């Protein structure tokens, strides 16, 4: 099985993690100090991506599944039944 991340990309993440541990890692836009481990990894991977190293694509958020017709039909029937009971 092939490597998902190249050795150079792993080295980039390792370098960023050492910077974080030393307290010298800054975030890109705001320039604030990064203390989160996950954020440090994300910074390392994005830098590796920018340099063209082998890194998998970012995970995309999947849209919520739409309700099926059958399920929506059942809920509509339940609403009608509640209205009928309320009228009595």
mmCIF file of C-alpha atoms in Angstrom:
data_model
loop_
_atom_site.group_PDB
_atom_site.id
_atom_site.type_symbol
_atom_site.label_atom_id
_atom_site.label_comp_id
_atom_site.label_asym_id
_atom_site.label_seq_id
_atom_site.Cartn_x
_atom_site.Cartn_y
_atom_site.Cartn_z
ATOM 1 C CA UNK A 1 0.000 0.000 0.000
ATOM 2 C CA UNK A 2 1.293 3.443 -0.956
ATOM 3 C CA UNK A 3 1.944 6.237 1.516
ATOM 4 C CA UNK A 4 -0.855 8.796 1.852
ATOM 5 C CA UNK A 5 1.547 11.560 2.861
ATOM 6 C CA UNK A 6 5.028 12.036 1.424
ATOM 7 C CA UNK A 7 8.059 11.955 3.728
ATOM 8 C CA UNK A 8 8.669 15.654 2.978
ATOM 9 C CA UNK A 9 5.105 16.510 4.026
ATOM 10 C CA UNK A 10 5.597 14.553 7.252
ATOM 11 C CA UNK A 11 8.808 16.477 7.860
ATOM 12 C CA UNK A 12 6.917 19.773 7.396
ATOM 13 C CA UNK A 13 4.314 18.757 9.976
ATOM 14 C CA UNK A 14 7.062 17.650 12.355
ATOM 15 C CA UNK A 15 8.828 21.024 11.962
ATOM 16 C CA UNK A 16 5.596 22.900 12.693
ATOM 17 C CA UNK A 17 4.898 20.731 15.749
ATOM 18 C CA UNK A 18 8.350 21.579 17.134
ATOM 19 C CA UNK A 19 7.644 25.283 16.569
ATOM 20 C CA UNK A 20 4.349 24.921 18.438
ATOM 21 C CA UNK A 21 6.038 23.187 21.350
ATOM 22 C CA UNK A 22 8.635 25.954 21.501
ATOM 23 C CA UNK A 23 5.817 28.524 21.465
ATOM 24 C CA UNK A 24 6.940 30.294 18.295
ATOM 25 C CA UNK A 25 4.242 29.075 15.881
ATOM 26 C CA UNK A 26 1.959 31.873 14.677
ATOM 27 C CA UNK A 27 -1.287 31.570 12.748
ATOM 28 C CA UNK A 28 -1.393 32.994 9.241
ATOM 29 C CA UNK A 29 -3.861 35.846 9.135
ATOM 30 C CA UNK A 30 -4.049 37.111 12.711
ATOM 31 C CA UNK A 31 -0.481 36.260 13.718
ATOM 32 C CA UNK A 32 -1.617 34.897 17.090
ATOM 33 C CA UNK A 33 0.313 32.178 18.884
ATOM 34 C CA UNK A 34 -0.942 28.663 18.107
ATOM 35 C CA UNK A 35 -1.318 26.316 21.081
ATOM 36 C CA UNK A 36 -3.717 23.733 19.626
ATOM 37 C CA UNK A 37 -2.138 20.489 18.411
ATOM 38 C CA UNK A 38 -4.801 20.013 15.718
ATOM 39 C CA UNK A 39 -4.367 23.538 14.427
ATOM 40 C CA UNK A 40 -0.594 23.049 14.222
ATOM 41 C CA UNK A 41 -1.051 19.876 12.161
ATOM 42 C CA UNK A 42 -3.477 21.702 9.858
ATOM 43 C CA UNK A 43 -0.955 24.512 9.342
ATOM 44 C CA UNK A 44 1.795 22.009 8.511
ATOM 45 C CA UNK A 45 -0.388 20.159 6.007
ATOM 46 C CA UNK A 46 -1.588 23.339 4.305
ATOM 47 C CA UNK A 47 2.002 24.548 3.937
ATOM 48 C CA UNK A 48 2.960 21.180 2.424
ATOM 49 C CA UNK A 49 0.004 21.404 0.023
ATOM 50 C CA UNK A 50 1.064 24.907 -1.025
ATOM 51 C CA UNK A 51 4.565 23.603 -1.821
ATOM 52 C CA UNK A 52 3.067 20.812 -3.961
ATOM 53 C CA UNK A 53 3.980 17.881 -1.724
ATOM 54 C CA UNK A 54 1.929 14.684 -1.683
ATOM 55 C CA UNK A 55 -0.921 15.329 0.754
ATOM 56 C CA UNK A 56 -4.525 14.078 0.396
ATOM 57 C CA UNK A 57 -7.194 16.632 -0.459
ATOM 58 C CA UNK A 58 -9.075 18.381 2.330
ATOM 59 C CA UNK A 59 -12.161 16.538 3.548
ATOM 60 C CA UNK A 60 -15.314 18.239 2.341
ATOM 61 C CA UNK A 61 -18.476 18.538 4.381
ATOM 62 C CA UNK A 62 -21.271 16.396 3.007
ATOM 63 C CA UNK A 63 -24.704 18.005 2.789
ATOM 64 C CA UNK A 64 -27.425 16.638 5.057
ATOM 65 C CA UNK A 65 -29.520 13.887 3.533
ATOM 66 C CA UNK A 66 -32.937 14.991 2.374
ATOM 67 C CA UNK A 67 -35.971 13.308 3.889
ATOM 68 C CA UNK A 68 -37.409 10.563 1.747
ATOM 69 C CA UNK A 69 -40.848 10.958 0.209
ATOM 70 C CA UNK A 70 -42.194 8.080 2.265
ATOM 71 C CA UNK A 71 -41.001 9.617 5.550
ATOM 72 C CA UNK A 72 -42.352 13.064 4.695
ATOM 73 C CA UNK A 73 -45.673 11.525 3.716
ATOM 74 C CA UNK A 74 -45.906 9.802 7.108
ATOM 75 C CA UNK A 75 -45.175 13.013 9.010
ATOM 76 C CA UNK A 76 -47.791 14.870 6.954
ATOM 77 C CA UNK A 77 -50.351 12.193 7.857
ATOM 78 C CA UNK A 78 -49.442 12.505 11.548
ATOM 79 C CA UNK A 79 -49.946 16.286 11.419
ATOM 80 C CA UNK A 80 -53.376 15.854 9.831
ATOM 81 C CA UNK A 81 -54.365 13.348 12.507
ATOM 82 C CA UNK A 82 -53.291 15.779 15.286
ATOM 83 C CA UNK A 83 -55.343 18.580 13.709
ATOM 84 C CA UNK A 84 -58.408 16.322 13.566
ATOM 85 C CA UNK A 85 -58.015 15.430 17.261
ATOM 86 C CA UNK A 86 -57.595 19.105 18.191
ATOM 87 C CA UNK A 87 -60.829 20.077 16.405
ATOM 88 C CA UNK A 88 -62.917 17.471 18.335
#
